[in-house]
XYZ file of N, CA and C in Angstrom:
519
model
N 163.990 26.801 189.501
C 163.161 27.724 190.277
C 163.561 29.191 190.059
N 164.910 29.396 189.831
C 165.346 30.771 189.630
C 164.838 31.361 188.289
N 164.817 30.543 187.283
C 164.276 30.956 185.988
C 162.750 31.186 186.061
N 162.078 30.403 186.848
C 160.657 30.500 187.117
C 160.345 31.832 187.730
N 161.050 32.151 188.799
C 160.976 33.444 189.499
C 161.226 34.673 188.573
N 162.213 34.450 187.744
C 162.581 35.577 186.826
C 161.360 35.789 185.866
N 160.837 34.682 185.269
C 159.762 34.701 184.335
C 158.600 35.421 185.042
N 158.236 34.916 186.221
C 157.100 35.524 186.976
C 157.228 37.010 187.142
N 158.467 37.398 187.569
C 158.776 38.838 187.840
C 158.603 39.630 186.471
N 159.088 39.033 185.390
C 159.040 39.743 184.063
C 157.613 39.870 183.577
N 156.698 39.009 184.014
C 155.349 38.979 183.565
C 154.460 40.000 184.446
N 155.042 40.652 185.466
C 154.222 41.518 186.275
C 153.365 42.500 185.454
N 153.847 43.095 184.458
C 152.921 44.051 183.692
C 151.659 43.373 183.264
N 151.728 42.043 182.872
C 150.551 41.345 182.454
C 149.591 41.123 183.686
N 150.123 40.765 184.780
C 149.336 40.543 185.985
C 148.695 41.876 186.418
N 149.450 42.972 186.284
C 148.841 44.297 186.640
C 147.673 44.661 185.685
N 147.952 44.403 184.441
C 146.870 44.746 183.471
C 145.639 43.930 183.683
N 145.887 42.508 183.971
C 144.734 41.737 184.305
C 143.952 42.194 185.593
N 144.736 42.621 186.520
C 144.059 43.173 187.743
C 143.181 44.388 187.462
N 143.748 45.224 186.618
C 143.103 46.433 186.230
C 141.742 46.071 185.493
N 141.890 45.156 184.559
C 140.688 44.753 183.805
C 139.683 44.112 184.646
N 139.994 43.275 185.578
C 139.001 42.629 186.418
C 138.416 43.656 187.403
N 139.246 44.559 187.865
C 138.688 45.620 188.867
C 137.679 46.568 188.120
N 137.955 46.872 186.814
C 137.152 47.865 186.136
C 135.961 47.253 185.302
N 136.034 45.948 185.003
C 134.953 45.343 184.213
C 133.575 45.618 184.753
N 133.361 45.366 186.064
C 132.013 45.666 186.597
C 131.619 47.073 186.411
N 132.506 48.094 186.531
C 132.224 49.396 186.454
C 131.729 49.716 184.928
N 132.320 49.042 183.980
C 131.901 49.294 182.612
C 130.448 48.875 182.434
N 130.092 47.639 182.977
C 128.683 47.202 182.975
C 127.710 48.161 183.707
N 128.218 48.638 184.819
C 127.434 49.516 185.687
C 127.259 50.827 184.919
N 128.251 51.264 184.276
C 128.224 52.529 183.476
C 127.154 52.483 182.380
N 127.071 51.262 181.715
C 126.093 51.136 180.758
C 124.644 51.142 181.362
N 124.495 50.505 182.498
C 123.145 50.526 183.169
C 122.818 51.963 183.591
N 123.836 52.682 184.151
C 123.610 54.128 184.577
C 123.246 54.912 183.384
N 123.901 54.802 182.235
C 123.562 55.530 181.103
C 122.088 55.360 180.706
N 121.587 54.093 180.762
C 120.274 53.821 180.389
C 119.321 54.439 181.434
N 119.670 54.389 182.704
C 118.842 54.873 183.831
C 118.727 56.400 183.765
N 119.836 57.039 183.349
C 119.849 58.488 183.246
C 118.948 59.036 182.151
N 118.556 58.229 181.250
C 117.583 58.677 180.182
C 116.265 59.009 180.813
N 115.923 58.337 181.960
C 114.637 58.556 182.646
C 114.686 59.783 183.581
N 115.933 60.341 183.756
C 116.005 61.480 184.658
C 115.711 62.790 183.913
N 114.997 63.712 184.543
C 114.718 65.044 183.873
C 116.078 65.632 183.477
N 116.035 66.266 182.254
C 117.261 66.845 181.659
C 118.004 67.779 182.590
N 117.229 68.643 183.333
C 117.874 69.615 184.171
C 118.644 69.010 185.279
N 118.379 67.765 185.655
C 119.095 67.142 186.813
C 120.130 66.100 186.259
N 120.076 65.815 184.978
C 120.855 64.715 184.417
C 122.356 64.977 184.553
N 122.831 66.219 184.207
C 124.251 66.449 184.132
C 124.851 66.371 185.526
N 124.183 67.015 186.549
C 124.754 66.943 187.929
C 124.795 65.586 188.440
N 123.741 64.711 188.119
C 123.702 63.408 188.568
C 124.837 62.559 187.889
N 124.997 62.795 186.605
C 126.124 62.081 185.824
C 127.459 62.424 186.453
N 127.682 63.703 186.736
C 129.016 64.120 187.311
C 129.160 63.501 188.703
N 128.188 63.421 189.505
C 128.233 62.796 190.764
C 128.558 61.363 190.681
N 127.908 60.624 189.817
C 128.128 59.263 189.608
C 129.577 58.908 189.032
N 130.001 59.847 188.085
C 131.331 59.654 187.513
C 132.376 59.869 188.685
N 132.204 60.791 189.604
C 133.110 60.956 190.684
C 133.151 59.696 191.535
N 132.007 59.091 191.835
C 131.917 57.897 192.624
C 132.671 56.701 191.989
N 132.500 56.648 190.610
C 133.110 55.566 189.840
C 134.650 55.763 189.916
N 135.120 57.017 189.649
C 136.502 57.291 189.752
C 137.178 56.975 191.099
N 136.372 57.300 192.139
C 136.892 56.864 193.564
C 137.009 55.371 193.650
N 136.010 54.621 193.161
C 136.048 53.165 193.217
C 137.321 52.684 192.482
N 137.541 53.131 191.227
C 138.661 52.791 190.422
C 139.987 53.095 191.133
N 140.056 54.257 191.681
C 141.306 54.701 192.333
C 141.589 53.820 193.515
N 140.620 53.201 194.189
C 140.790 52.322 195.326
C 141.006 50.861 194.931
N 140.159 50.545 193.967
C 140.009 49.073 193.651
C 141.225 48.531 192.782
N 141.660 49.360 191.817
C 142.778 48.987 190.943
C 144.065 48.720 191.686
N 144.490 49.655 192.530
C 145.778 49.369 193.285
C 145.653 48.140 194.250
N 144.492 48.039 194.855
C 144.347 46.907 195.836
C 144.373 45.613 195.063
N 143.702 45.467 193.910
C 143.741 44.249 193.208
C 145.108 43.976 192.450
N 145.779 45.046 192.136
C 147.085 44.960 191.551
C 148.035 44.376 192.511
N 148.003 44.890 193.711
C 148.900 44.373 194.826
C 148.565 42.913 195.111
N 147.332 42.546 195.093
C 146.945 41.177 195.365
C 147.456 40.287 194.219
N 147.294 40.698 192.975
C 147.771 39.937 191.821
C 149.246 39.634 191.931
N 150.016 40.656 192.203
C 151.477 40.515 192.262
C 151.827 39.570 193.480
N 151.012 39.521 194.506
C 151.254 38.694 195.680
C 150.995 37.262 195.352
N 149.881 36.996 194.711
C 149.541 35.592 194.493
C 150.069 34.972 193.183
N 150.552 35.830 192.271
C 151.077 35.270 190.901
C 152.195 34.214 191.128
N 153.228 34.473 191.890
C 154.280 33.435 191.931
C 153.769 32.056 192.395
N 152.935 32.059 193.455
C 152.450 30.703 193.992
C 151.389 30.098 192.956
N 150.762 30.934 192.197
C 149.693 30.491 191.299
C 150.224 30.066 190.003
N 151.058 30.891 189.396
C 151.532 30.734 188.044
C 152.815 29.836 188.100
N 153.651 29.991 189.108
C 154.925 29.252 189.283
C 154.802 27.733 189.028
N 153.908 27.096 189.777
C 153.828 25.643 189.595
C 153.409 25.246 188.190
N 152.557 25.981 187.522
C 152.204 25.661 186.226
C 153.397 25.746 185.248
N 154.186 26.855 185.446
C 155.338 26.989 184.596
C 156.365 25.841 184.824
N 156.482 25.412 186.114
C 157.410 24.255 186.465
C 156.883 23.003 185.820
N 155.627 22.824 185.863
C 154.992 21.575 185.314
C 155.064 21.494 183.808
N 154.944 22.617 183.090
C 154.859 22.571 181.640
C 156.049 23.062 180.867
N 156.987 23.627 181.533
C 158.159 24.107 180.827
C 159.436 23.538 181.540
N 160.499 23.177 180.730
C 161.728 22.724 181.248
C 162.507 23.960 181.777
N 163.566 23.677 182.561
C 164.406 24.796 183.005
C 165.052 25.602 181.817
N 165.420 24.766 180.788
C 165.935 25.399 179.614
C 164.959 26.305 178.949
N 163.671 25.822 178.808
C 162.600 26.632 178.209
C 162.378 27.897 179.027
N 162.408 27.736 180.317
C 162.209 28.901 181.226
C 163.229 29.923 181.026
N 164.534 29.441 180.820
C 165.641 30.415 180.639
C 165.443 31.147 179.203
N 164.991 30.338 178.189
C 164.747 30.935 176.914
C 163.593 31.987 177.044
N 162.592 31.645 177.742
C 161.463 32.505 177.961
C 161.861 33.773 178.652
N 162.678 33.642 179.705
C 163.162 34.804 180.478
C 163.969 35.688 179.545
N 164.817 35.106 178.677
C 165.696 35.821 177.783
C 164.759 36.631 176.809
N 163.753 36.017 176.289
C 162.854 36.681 175.364
C 162.192 37.826 176.059
N 161.622 37.550 177.313
C 160.851 38.553 178.029
C 161.733 39.836 178.373
N 163.093 39.580 178.526
C 163.950 40.664 178.741
C 164.428 41.431 177.451
N 164.146 40.823 176.359
C 164.610 41.488 175.081
C 163.863 42.773 174.816
N 164.502 43.691 174.151
C 163.892 44.963 173.748
C 162.569 44.745 172.938
N 162.535 43.750 172.085
C 161.263 43.486 171.285
C 160.200 43.104 172.177
N 160.444 42.227 173.116
C 159.337 41.786 174.068
C 158.900 42.972 174.843
N 159.761 43.792 175.409
C 159.428 44.856 176.246
C 158.552 45.865 175.424
N 158.915 46.087 174.169
C 158.209 46.978 173.247
C 156.807 46.452 173.063
N 156.814 45.123 172.739
C 155.480 44.477 172.503
C 154.613 44.472 173.698
N 155.112 44.209 174.828
C 154.320 44.337 176.099
C 153.793 45.723 176.234
N 154.689 46.743 175.905
C 154.220 48.140 176.164
C 153.087 48.542 175.301
N 152.988 47.912 174.045
C 151.871 48.244 173.152
C 150.722 47.241 173.236
N 150.940 46.227 174.050
C 149.858 45.154 174.246
C 148.562 45.675 174.615
N 148.567 46.639 175.503
C 147.188 47.218 175.951
C 146.537 48.004 174.895
N 147.346 48.750 174.049
C 146.860 49.519 172.978
C 146.256 48.557 171.859
N 146.986 47.443 171.634
C 146.513 46.430 170.641
C 145.175 45.923 171.046
N 145.068 45.523 172.329
C 143.774 44.966 172.906
C 142.653 46.040 172.814
N 143.023 47.286 173.161
C 142.025 48.296 173.215
C 141.513 48.616 171.803
N 142.438 48.722 170.845
C 142.001 48.939 169.460
C 141.136 47.870 168.909
N 141.475 46.585 169.149
C 140.651 45.488 168.648
C 139.269 45.567 169.381
N 139.297 45.698 170.740
C 138.079 45.739 171.502
C 137.192 46.796 171.053
N 137.718 48.045 170.813
C 136.828 49.159 170.281
C 136.272 48.833 168.917
N 137.016 48.298 168.074
C 136.593 48.013 166.656
C 135.566 46.887 166.758
N 135.780 45.816 167.494
C 134.872 44.764 167.655
C 133.542 45.199 168.354
N 133.710 46.069 169.297
C 132.447 46.636 170.006
C 131.581 47.296 168.977
N 132.210 48.098 168.037
C 131.323 48.772 167.110
C 130.688 47.855 166.111
N 131.402 46.758 165.828
C 130.808 45.755 164.953
C 129.902 44.845 165.606
N 129.957 44.721 166.874
C 129.117 43.696 167.653
C 127.637 44.131 167.615
N 127.376 45.363 167.578
C 125.893 45.768 167.602
C 125.167 45.258 166.306
N 125.646 45.667 165.157
C 124.957 45.200 163.927
C 124.959 43.692 163.798
N 126.081 43.051 164.274
C 126.238 41.555 164.124
C 125.308 40.896 165.011
N 125.299 41.391 166.349
C 124.558 40.649 167.431
C 123.084 41.030 167.664
N 122.817 42.347 167.374
C 121.447 42.750 167.757
C 120.358 41.917 167.126
N 120.410 41.657 165.804
C 119.312 40.839 165.171
C 119.244 39.464 165.818
N 120.374 38.888 166.225
C 120.422 37.555 166.855
C 119.853 37.556 168.216
N 120.163 38.657 169.014
C 119.669 38.820 170.348
C 118.150 39.103 170.335
N 117.680 39.910 169.253
C 116.248 40.146 169.194
C 115.505 38.927 168.840
N 116.086 38.058 167.975
C 115.436 36.822 167.603
C 115.413 35.843 168.856
N 116.604 35.859 169.610
C 116.586 35.025 170.802
C 115.543 35.498 171.818
N 115.415 36.786 172.036
C 114.539 37.399 172.993
C 113.091 36.950 172.558
N 112.854 37.059 171.298
C 111.489 36.716 170.742
C 111.127 35.301 170.961
N 112.148 34.418 170.702
C 111.960 32.976 170.856
C 111.709 32.637 172.320
N 112.516 33.192 173.190
C 112.387 32.954 174.645
C 111.025 33.407 175.110
N 110.648 34.587 174.714
C 109.343 35.160 175.119
C 108.239 34.223 174.626
N 108.303 33.699 173.421
C 107.342 32.836 172.869
C 107.251 31.521 173.684
N 108.416 30.976 173.978
C 108.547 29.782 174.785
C 107.830 29.926 176.210
N 108.127 31.118 176.795
C 107.620 31.401 178.180
C 106.232 31.956 178.095
N 105.714 32.336 176.869
C 104.434 32.935 176.835
C 104.403 34.299 177.326
N 105.492 34.989 177.336
C 105.572 36.452 177.864
C 105.302 37.351 176.648
N 104.481 38.369 176.937
C 104.173 39.316 175.859
C 105.419 40.124 175.440
N 105.405 40.404 174.192
C 106.604 41.141 173.638
C 106.446 42.597 174.230
N 107.614 43.354 174.272
C 107.528 44.701 174.867
C 106.525 45.490 174.049
N 105.703 46.361 174.780
C 104.719 47.146 174.096
C 103.332 46.488 174.256
N 103.265 45.347 174.977
C 101.986 44.717 175.316
C 101.465 43.823 174.284
N 102.027 43.685 173.016
C 101.541 42.768 172.094
C 101.884 41.404 172.451
N 101.028 40.404 172.437
C 101.295 39.107 172.787
C 102.355 38.480 171.767
N 103.269 37.715 172.352
C 104.328 37.029 171.530
C 103.608 35.978 170.738
N 103.811 36.073 169.348
C 103.203 35.071 168.478
C 104.273 34.051 168.135
N 103.822 32.837 167.821
C 104.776 31.841 167.400
C 105.489 32.234 166.150
N 106.713 31.888 165.957
C 107.465 32.229 164.734
C 106.867 31.542 163.503
N 106.039 32.264 162.799
C 105.338 31.684 161.673
C 106.349 31.882 160.490
N 106.258 30.890 159.582
C 107.194 30.948 158.350
C 106.844 32.251 157.600
N 107.796 32.821 156.972
C 107.560 34.086 156.190
C 106.440 34.004 155.165
N 106.286 32.785 154.524
C 105.255 32.651 153.467
C 103.894 32.557 153.912
N 103.675 32.226 155.263
C 102.356 32.145 155.799
C 101.788 33.602 155.953
N 100.583 33.778 155.358
C 99.893 35.101 155.438
C 99.235 35.263 156.736
N 99.558 36.456 157.452
C 98.855 36.743 158.722
C 97.398 37.025 158.506
N 96.569 36.741 159.551
C 95.112 37.007 159.357
C 94.798 38.452 159.136
N 95.631 39.361 159.703
C 95.409 40.768 159.382
C 96.727 41.431 159.076
N 96.682 42.689 158.668
C 97.826 43.393 158.237
C 98.879 43.524 159.448
N 100.120 43.032 159.066
C 101.193 43.001 160.036
C 101.537 44.489 160.455
N 101.895 44.576 161.714
C 102.316 45.928 162.274
C 103.605 46.347 161.563
N 103.756 47.671 161.234
C 104.969 48.094 160.589
C 106.123 48.009 161.585
N 107.298 47.809 160.997
C 108.478 47.547 161.915
C 109.080 48.817 162.300
């Protein structure tokens, strides 16, 4: 139990990071929606509105992150502890605690957020070209299945094979 408590304590930076991610994830999604909505706002009002929304988002983050961080640290021992006890021996917990206390582990944990961020940013830039055609094809297929017109008012047509010739000239892409 003592080794388990030590491991749980040494893992606190991970729990704190998880709490920060969980608290801020909805804001990231909200920010994307706001960005889209701001496109419809007249240019002369857009900047002031964006600044106001940014301030509200910052206030939310300043309140939500510490609250969830505190909660994570409170529930972690009772949540993680039994799983550690069930799956690791006392000797393994001692080895794990020794590793977590090592300079290498501390250094690795310190850069963990940077590693995740770097990968997430790179993956995000590659996600668009990789996923957009698939999402558009899915959207078209779902619209066809539901009989919903495609954006722009054109009725969704069944996915005809490429070699089938359309009755009239296809609209330019």
